[in-house]
CSV table of C-alpha atoms in Angstrom, one decimal:
chain,number,residue,atom,x,y,z
A,1,MET,CA,136.4,115.3,91.5
A,2,TYR,CA,132.6,115.9,91.0
A,3,TYR,CA,133.1,115.9,87.2
A,4,PHE,CA,135.0,112.6,87.3
A,5,LYS,CA,132.3,110.9,89.3
A,6,LEU,CA,129.5,112.2,87.1
A,7,GLN,CA,131.4,110.9,84.0
A,8,CYS,CA,131.7,107.5,85.6
A,9,LEU,CA,128.3,107.1,87.3
A,10,GLN,CA,125.8,108.2,84.7
A,11,PRO,CA,127.2,105.9,81.9
A,12,ASN,CA,127.6,103.1,84.5
A,13,PHE,CA,123.9,103.2,85.6
A,14,VAL,CA,122.8,103.1,81.9
A,15,SER,CA,125.3,100.5,80.7
A,16,SER,CA,124.8,98.2,83.7
A,17,LEU,CA,121.1,97.9,82.8
A,18,ALA,CA,122.0,97.2,79.2
A,19,LEU,CA,124.4,94.5,80.2
A,20,GLN,CA,121.9,93.0,82.6
A,21,GLN,CA,119.2,92.9,79.8
A,22,SER,CA,121.7,91.2,77.5
A,23,ALA,CA,122.5,88.7,80.3
A,24,VAL,CA,118.8,87.9,80.8
A,25,SER,CA,118.4,87.3,77.1
A,26,ASN,CA,121.3,84.9,77.1
A,27,LYS,CA,120.0,83.1,80.1
A,28,LEU,CA,116.6,82.8,78.5
A,29,ALA,CA,118.2,81.4,75.3
A,30,SER,CA,120.1,78.8,77.4
A,31,ILE,CA,117.0,77.4,79.1
A,32,PRO,CA,116.3,74.1,77.2
A,33,SER,CA,112.5,74.5,77.3
A,34,PRO,CA,111.4,77.7,79.0
A,35,ILE,CA,108.0,77.4,80.7
A,36,SER,CA,105.4,79.6,79.2
A,37,PHE,CA,103.2,81.6,81.6
A,38,GLN,CA,99.9,83.4,81.1
A,39,ASP,CA,98.8,86.1,83.5
A,40,SER,CA,95.6,85.4,85.5
A,41,SER,CA,92.5,87.2,84.2
A,42,HIS,CA,90.8,89.8,86.3
A,43,SER,CA,87.4,88.8,87.5
A,44,GLY,CA,86.2,91.8,89.7
A,45,SER,CA,85.3,95.4,89.0
A,46,PHE,CA,87.3,97.6,86.6
A,47,LEU,CA,88.9,100.9,87.3
A,48,HIS,CA,88.1,103.2,84.4
A,49,THR,CA,88.3,106.7,85.8
A,50,CYS,CA,89.6,108.5,88.9
A,51,GLN,CA,87.3,110.2,91.3
A,52,PRO,CA,87.6,114.1,91.3
A,53,VAL,CA,90.3,115.6,93.5
A,54,THR,CA,89.0,118.3,96.0
A,55,THR,CA,91.0,121.1,97.6
A,56,ALA,CA,90.4,119.6,101.0
A,57,GLU,CA,92.0,116.3,99.9
A,58,PHE,CA,95.0,118.2,98.5
A,59,LEU,CA,95.5,120.1,101.7
A,60,ARG,CA,95.3,116.9,103.8
A,61,ILE,CA,98.0,115.3,101.7
A,62,LEU,CA,100.1,118.4,101.6
A,63,HIS,CA,100.3,118.6,105.4
A,64,SER,CA,101.0,114.8,105.7
A,65,VAL,CA,104.1,114.8,103.6
A,66,PRO,CA,107.6,116.2,104.6
A,67,PRO,CA,108.5,119.4,102.7
A,68,LYS,CA,111.6,117.9,101.2
A,69,SER,CA,113.0,120.0,98.3
A,70,SER,CA,114.8,118.8,95.2
A,71,SER,CA,116.9,120.4,92.5
A,72,VAL,CA,114.1,119.6,90.0
A,73,ASP,CA,111.4,121.4,91.9
A,74,PHE,CA,109.5,124.0,89.8
A,75,VAL,CA,108.0,125.6,93.0
A,76,PRO,CA,109.8,125.3,96.4
A,77,PRO,CA,107.8,123.1,98.8
A,78,SER,CA,108.1,125.9,101.4
A,79,LEU,CA,106.2,128.3,99.1
A,80,VAL,CA,103.5,125.7,98.4
A,81,ARG,CA,103.0,125.2,102.1
A,82,SER,CA,103.0,128.9,103.0
A,83,ARG,CA,100.4,129.6,100.2
A,84,ALA,CA,98.5,126.4,100.5
A,85,ALA,CA,95.1,127.9,99.9
A,86,VAL,CA,96.2,129.4,96.6
A,87,PHE,CA,98.0,126.2,95.4
A,88,ALA,CA,95.1,124.0,96.5
A,89,GLU,CA,92.8,125.3,93.7
A,90,LEU,CA,95.6,125.1,91.1
A,91,ILE,CA,96.9,121.7,91.9
A,92,ALA,CA,93.4,120.1,92.4
A,93,GLU,CA,92.6,121.4,88.9
A,94,LEU,CA,95.9,120.1,87.5
A,95,ALA,CA,95.2,116.7,89.0
A,96,ASN,CA,91.7,116.5,87.7
A,97,ARG,CA,92.7,117.4,84.2
A,98,SER,CA,95.7,115.1,84.3
A,99,PHE,CA,93.5,112.1,85.5
A,100,SER,CA,90.6,112.7,83.1
A,101,ASN,CA,92.9,113.2,80.1
A,102,GLY,CA,95.1,110.2,81.0
A,103,CYS,CA,98.2,112.3,80.8
A,104,PHE,CA,101.0,112.8,83.3
A,105,PRO,CA,102.6,116.2,82.9
A,106,ALA,CA,105.8,116.0,80.9
A,107,CYS,CA,107.6,118.6,83.0
A,108,PHE,CA,107.5,116.3,86.0
A,109,LYS,CA,109.2,113.3,84.2
A,110,HIS,CA,112.8,114.2,85.0
A,111,ALA,CA,114.6,112.7,88.0
A,112,ALA,CA,117.8,113.9,89.6
A,113,ILE,CA,119.7,110.8,90.6
A,114,THR,CA,121.6,110.9,93.9
A,115,PRO,CA,124.1,108.0,94.1
A,116,LEU,CA,124.0,106.4,97.5
A,117,LEU,CA,126.7,104.1,98.7
A,118,LYS,CA,125.2,100.7,99.3
A,119,LYS,CA,127.5,99.8,102.2
A,120,PRO,CA,130.1,101.9,104.0
A,121,THR,CA,132.7,99.3,103.4
A,122,LEU,CA,132.4,99.4,99.6
A,123,ASP,CA,134.9,101.0,97.3
A,124,THR,CA,133.8,104.7,96.7
A,125,SER,CA,135.7,104.8,93.4
A,126,ASP,CA,133.7,101.9,91.9
A,127,PRO,CA,130.4,103.1,90.3
A,128,SER,CA,128.8,99.7,91.0
A,129,SER,CA,129.0,100.5,94.7
A,130,TYR,CA,126.3,103.1,94.4
A,131,ARG,CA,122.5,102.8,94.3
A,132,PRO,CA,120.6,105.3,92.1
A,133,ILE,CA,117.9,107.1,94.1
A,134,SER,CA,115.5,109.4,92.2
A,135,ASN,CA,114.7,112.9,93.5
A,136,LEU,CA,111.5,114.0,91.9
A,137,ASP,CA,109.5,117.3,91.7
A,138,PHE,CA,107.5,118.0,94.9
A,139,ILE,CA,104.3,118.7,93.1
A,140,SER,CA,104.7,115.6,90.9
A,141,LYS,CA,104.9,113.5,94.1
A,142,ILE,CA,101.7,115.2,95.4
A,143,LEU,CA,100.0,114.1,92.1
A,144,GLU,CA,101.3,110.6,92.6
A,145,ARG,CA,99.8,110.5,96.1
A,146,LEU,CA,96.5,111.7,94.8
A,147,PHE,CA,96.5,109.0,92.1
A,148,LEU,CA,97.6,106.4,94.7
A,149,ALA,CA,94.6,107.2,96.8
A,150,ARG,CA,92.4,106.0,93.9
A,151,PHE,CA,94.6,103.3,92.5
A,152,GLN,CA,95.7,101.4,95.7
A,153,PRO,CA,92.3,100.5,97.1
A,154,HIS,CA,91.4,98.9,93.7
A,155,ILE,CA,94.6,96.9,93.5
A,156,LEU,CA,94.4,95.7,97.1
A,157,ALA,CA,90.8,94.6,96.5
A,158,CYS,CA,92.3,92.1,94.2
A,159,ALA,CA,94.3,90.5,97.1
A,160,CYS,CA,91.9,87.6,97.2
A,161,SER,CA,92.7,86.8,93.6
A,162,ASN,CA,95.6,88.2,91.6
A,163,PHE,CA,97.5,90.5,94.0
A,164,ASN,CA,100.1,88.6,96.1
A,165,HIS,CA,98.9,88.7,99.7
A,166,HIS,CA,102.2,87.3,100.7
A,167,GLN,CA,103.9,90.6,99.8
A,168,SER,CA,104.5,92.4,103.1
A,169,ALA,CA,105.8,95.7,101.7
A,170,TYR,CA,103.9,98.7,100.4
A,171,ARG,CA,100.6,97.7,102.0
A,172,PRO,CA,98.6,99.1,104.9
A,173,CYS,CA,98.9,97.0,108.1
A,174,HIS,CA,101.8,95.1,106.6
A,175,SER,CA,105.5,95.6,107.3
A,176,THR,CA,108.8,93.8,108.0
A,177,GLU,CA,107.1,92.6,111.2
A,178,THR,CA,104.5,90.8,109.1
A,179,SER,CA,107.1,89.0,107.2
A,180,LEU,CA,109.3,88.2,110.2
A,181,LEU,CA,106.3,86.7,112.0
A,182,SER,CA,104.8,84.8,109.1
A,183,THR,CA,107.9,82.8,108.0
A,184,PRO,CA,109.1,81.6,111.4
A,185,ASP,CA,105.5,80.6,112.3
A,186,THR,CA,105.3,78.3,109.3
A,187,ILE,CA,108.7,76.8,110.1
A,188,TYR,CA,107.8,76.2,113.8
A,189,ARG,CA,104.5,74.6,112.8
A,190,ALA,CA,106.4,72.2,110.5
A,191,SER,CA,108.8,71.4,113.3
A,192,ASP,CA,106.0,70.7,115.7
A,193,ILE,CA,104.9,67.8,113.5
A,194,GLY,CA,108.4,66.5,113.0
A,195,PHE,CA,109.2,68.1,109.6
A,196,SER,CA,112.3,70.2,108.8
A,197,THR,CA,112.1,73.1,106.4
A,198,LEU,CA,114.3,73.9,103.4
A,199,LEU,CA,114.3,77.7,102.8
A,200,VAL,CA,115.8,79.5,99.7
A,201,SER,CA,116.2,83.2,99.8
A,202,LEU,CA,116.3,84.9,96.3
A,203,ASP,CA,117.6,88.3,95.5
A,204,LEU,CA,117.0,90.1,92.2
A,205,SER,CA,119.6,92.4,90.5
A,206,ALA,CA,118.4,96.0,90.1
A,207,ALA,CA,114.8,94.8,90.4
A,208,PHE,CA,113.1,98.2,90.3
A,209,ASP,CA,115.2,99.3,87.3
A,210,THR,CA,114.4,96.3,85.1
A,211,ILE,CA,110.6,96.4,85.0
A,212,ASP,CA,109.4,96.2,81.4
A,213,HIS,CA,106.8,99.0,80.8
A,214,VAL,CA,104.8,97.1,78.1
A,215,THR,CA,104.6,94.0,80.3
A,216,LEU,CA,103.5,96.0,83.3
A,217,ILE,CA,100.8,97.9,81.4
A,218,ASN,CA,99.5,94.6,80.0
A,219,ARG,CA,99.5,93.0,83.4
A,220,LEU,CA,97.6,95.9,85.0
A,221,CYS,CA,94.9,95.6,82.3
A,222,THR,CA,94.7,91.8,82.2
A,223,SER,CA,95.1,90.9,85.9
A,224,PHE,CA,93.9,94.0,87.7
A,225,GLY,CA,91.2,95.5,85.5
A,226,ILE,CA,92.9,98.9,84.9
A,227,THR,CA,91.5,100.4,81.8
A,228,SER,CA,90.6,103.6,79.9
A,229,SER,CA,92.0,106.9,81.2
A,230,VAL,CA,93.5,105.3,84.3
A,231,LEU,CA,95.6,102.9,82.2
A,232,SER,CA,96.5,105.8,79.8
A,233,TRP,CA,97.7,107.9,82.8
A,234,LEU,CA,99.9,105.1,84.0
A,235,GLN,CA,101.3,104.6,80.5
A,236,SER,CA,102.0,108.3,80.3
A,237,TYR,CA,103.6,108.3,83.8
A,238,LEU,CA,106.1,105.5,82.8
A,239,SER,CA,107.0,106.7,79.3
A,240,ASN,CA,109.5,109.3,78.1
A,241,ARG,CA,111.1,109.7,81.5
A,242,THR,CA,114.7,111.1,81.8
A,243,GLN,CA,117.3,111.2,84.5
A,244,SER,CA,120.6,112.8,85.3
A,245,VAL,CA,123.1,112.2,88.1
A,246,CYS,CA,123.6,115.1,90.5
A,247,ILE,CA,126.6,115.5,92.8
A,248,GLY,CA,126.8,118.8,94.7
A,249,HIS,CA,125.8,121.5,92.2
A,250,HIS,CA,126.9,119.5,89.2
A,251,SER,CA,124.6,117.5,86.9
A,252,SER,CA,125.3,115.1,84.1
A,253,THR,CA,123.6,115.1,80.7
A,254,PRO,CA,120.0,113.7,80.9
A,255,THR,CA,119.4,110.2,79.6
A,256,ARG,CA,116.2,108.3,78.7
A,257,CYS,CA,114.8,105.7,81.0
A,258,THR,CA,113.3,102.9,78.9
A,259,THR,CA,112.6,100.4,81.7
A,260,GLY,CA,112.0,100.5,85.4
A,261,VAL,CA,110.1,102.7,87.9
A,262,PRO,CA,111.8,105.6,89.7
A,263,GLN,CA,113.3,104.6,93.1
A,264,GLY,CA,112.1,107.2,95.4
A,265,SER,CA,108.7,107.7,93.7
A,266,VAL,CA,105.3,107.2,95.4
A,267,LEU,CA,103.8,104.9,92.8
A,268,GLY,CA,106.9,102.8,92.1
A,269,PRO,CA,106.7,100.3,95.0
A,270,LEU,CA,103.1,99.4,94.3
A,271,LEU,CA,103.7,99.1,90.6
A,272,PHE,CA,106.6,96.7,91.4
A,273,ALA,CA,104.3,94.6,93.6
A,274,THR,CA,101.8,94.3,90.9
A,275,TYR,CA,104.5,93.4,88.3
A,276,THR,CA,105.8,90.6,90.5
A,277,SER,CA,102.4,89.3,91.7
A,278,PRO,CA,102.4,86.2,89.4
A,279,ILE,CA,105.2,84.8,91.7
A,280,ALA,CA,102.4,83.7,94.1
A,281,THR,CA,100.6,81.8,91.5
A,282,ILE,CA,103.7,79.9,90.4
A,283,THR,CA,104.8,78.9,93.9
A,284,ARG,CA,101.3,77.8,94.8
A,285,SER,CA,101.2,75.5,91.7
A,286,PHE,CA,104.2,73.7,93.1
A,287,GLN,CA,102.8,73.6,96.7
A,288,VAL,CA,105.7,75.7,97.9
A,289,CYS,CA,105.3,78.4,100.5
A,290,HIS,CA,106.7,81.8,100.0
A,291,GLN,CA,107.0,85.3,101.6
A,292,GLN,CA,108.1,88.5,99.9
A,293,TYR,CA,109.2,91.9,101.2
A,294,ALA,CA,109.8,94.2,98.3
A,295,ASP,CA,112.2,92.4,95.9
A,296,ASP,CA,113.4,89.9,98.5
A,297,THR,CA,111.7,86.5,98.1
A,298,GLN,CA,111.8,83.5,100.4
A,299,LEU,CA,110.7,80.1,99.2
A,300,PHE,CA,110.3,77.3,101.8
A,301,ILE,CA,108.9,73.8,101.9
A,302,ALA,CA,108.4,71.3,104.7
A,303,LEU,CA,110.4,68.1,104.2
A,304,ASN,CA,108.6,64.9,105.0
A,305,PRO,CA,111.2,62.7,106.8
A,306,SER,CA,109.8,59.6,105.2
A,307,ASP,CA,110.2,61.0,101.6
A,308,PRO,CA,112.1,64.3,101.5
A,309,SER,CA,113.3,63.7,97.9
A,310,SER,CA,109.8,64.5,96.4
A,311,ASP,CA,109.6,67.7,98.4
A,312,ILE,CA,113.1,68.8,97.3
A,313,ALA,CA,112.1,68.0,93.7
A,314,ASN,CA,109.0,70.2,94.1
A,315,LEU,CA,111.1,73.1,95.3
A,316,THR,CA,113.7,72.6,92.6
A,317,SER,CA,111.0,72.6,89.9
A,318,CYS,CA,109.5,75.7,91.4
A,319,LEU,CA,112.9,77.5,91.3
A,320,HIS,CA,113.3,76.5,87.7
A,321,ALA,CA,109.9,77.9,86.9
A,322,LEU,CA,110.6,81.1,88.7
A,323,HIS,CA,113.9,81.4,86.9
A,324,SER,CA,112.1,81.1,83.5
A,325,TRP,CA,109.5,83.7,84.7
A,326,PHE,CA,112.1,86.2,85.8
A,327,CYS,CA,113.9,85.9,82.5
A,328,LEU,CA,110.7,86.2,80.5
A,329,ASN,CA,109.9,89.4,82.5
A,330,GLY,CA,113.4,90.9,82.0
A,331,MET,CA,114.6,90.2,85.6
A,332,ALA,CA,117.7,88.4,86.8
A,333,LEU,CA,118.4,86.5,89.9
A,334,ASN,CA,121.5,87.6,91.8
A,335,PRO,CA,123.5,84.4,92.6
A,336,ASP,CA,125.8,86.1,95.0
A,337,LYS,CA,122.9,87.1,97.3
A,338,SER,CA,120.7,84.0,96.9
A,339,ASP,CA,121.1,81.5,99.7
A,340,ALA,CA,119.6,78.2,101.0
A,341,ILE,CA,119.3,76.9,104.5
A,342,LEU,CA,118.0,73.8,106.2
A,343,LEU,CA,116.0,74.5,109.3
A,344,GLY,CA,115.0,71.9,111.9
A,345,THR,CA,116.1,70.2,115.1
A,346,ARG,CA,119.5,68.7,115.4
A,347,GLN,CA,118.1,65.2,115.2
A,348,ARG,CA,116.0,65.9,112.1
A,349,SER,CA,118.9,67.7,110.4
A,350,ARG,CA,121.0,64.5,110.5
A,351,THR,CA,118.3,62.8,108.5
A,352,PHE,CA,119.0,65.2,105.6
A,353,ALA,CA,122.7,65.1,105.7
A,354,SER,CA,122.7,64.2,102.0
A,355,VAL,CA,121.2,67.6,101.1
A,356,HIS,CA,124.3,69.6,100.3
A,357,SER,CA,123.0,72.2,97.8
A,358,VAL,CA,120.0,73.5,96.0
A,359,ASP,CA,120.0,74.2,92.3
A,360,VAL,CA,118.5,77.7,91.8
A,361,ALA,CA,118.4,77.3,88.0
A,362,GLY,CA,122.1,77.5,87.6
A,363,CYS,CA,122.7,80.0,90.3
């Protein structure tokens, strides 16, 4: 039973990405005149090096994370915790050498994939019903947290320029609450002045797994001022990673990961947020509001009752531009999970009875 699932799941995870990349290429080729985009240039301070790691910092992080073990652990988390004073010196030195040399340890680049069923109602015999979650080495995640403590403040300092401040995930003082408050507030404000709101919810297929490493590294350098050993470390972190599917005590043959960030990693979410940050610039150029939580994106625009057609045209143009951008960046919209809804009072909704559908670039 385990052997059968391994033989099905590992090739499926790899082949599904290959098929998606091919589908994205075909979609891009089918766009009559794809819109070209240029990443915004960074205008603030640059992040060249990482501040040294101290043993006190390591101990603080060690006691703040749950001691979850994984099949790829070199040292059991329980041992690291019980001999914290000994490991503090070793891991602080490892981190400092890793950061200064711009090199992530190769022994920490393997992930054990646990297939999680997306929904209880899905067919357990269908490989596409599972989501691949990466289980990483405990010490490697400590290294990631130490790096994040230096990387995140710089990235979030760019929130006033290139970082998307409408992204409610992976940021301090932001959550699903932020997103749930912001979107209805905008809709209610439009309703108060007699406008309805047309909202489109976009979903991306395997968003975290389709991030192009070269594009991400270029964007971090161009738009966020990441350079020198810090950029080299991130490049090393992303490159030459492998994964194998694990079920029970059985593991599949390791395969190379040429795209994406590990789901279950510490750095992956923030790297995804920086990768998709140009979405804010695109929507703003069409005067369309948007809100993001992780890879879920909502676009919405207030419809002027006296001339709704121009507002709908703006939203449609914005959707086409985003479709081009997603394709150029190796990502694909999921038409089965993308929806549109018209929000407003009953009286106002009758005014827009002619709005039956929204073209999400062919989706």
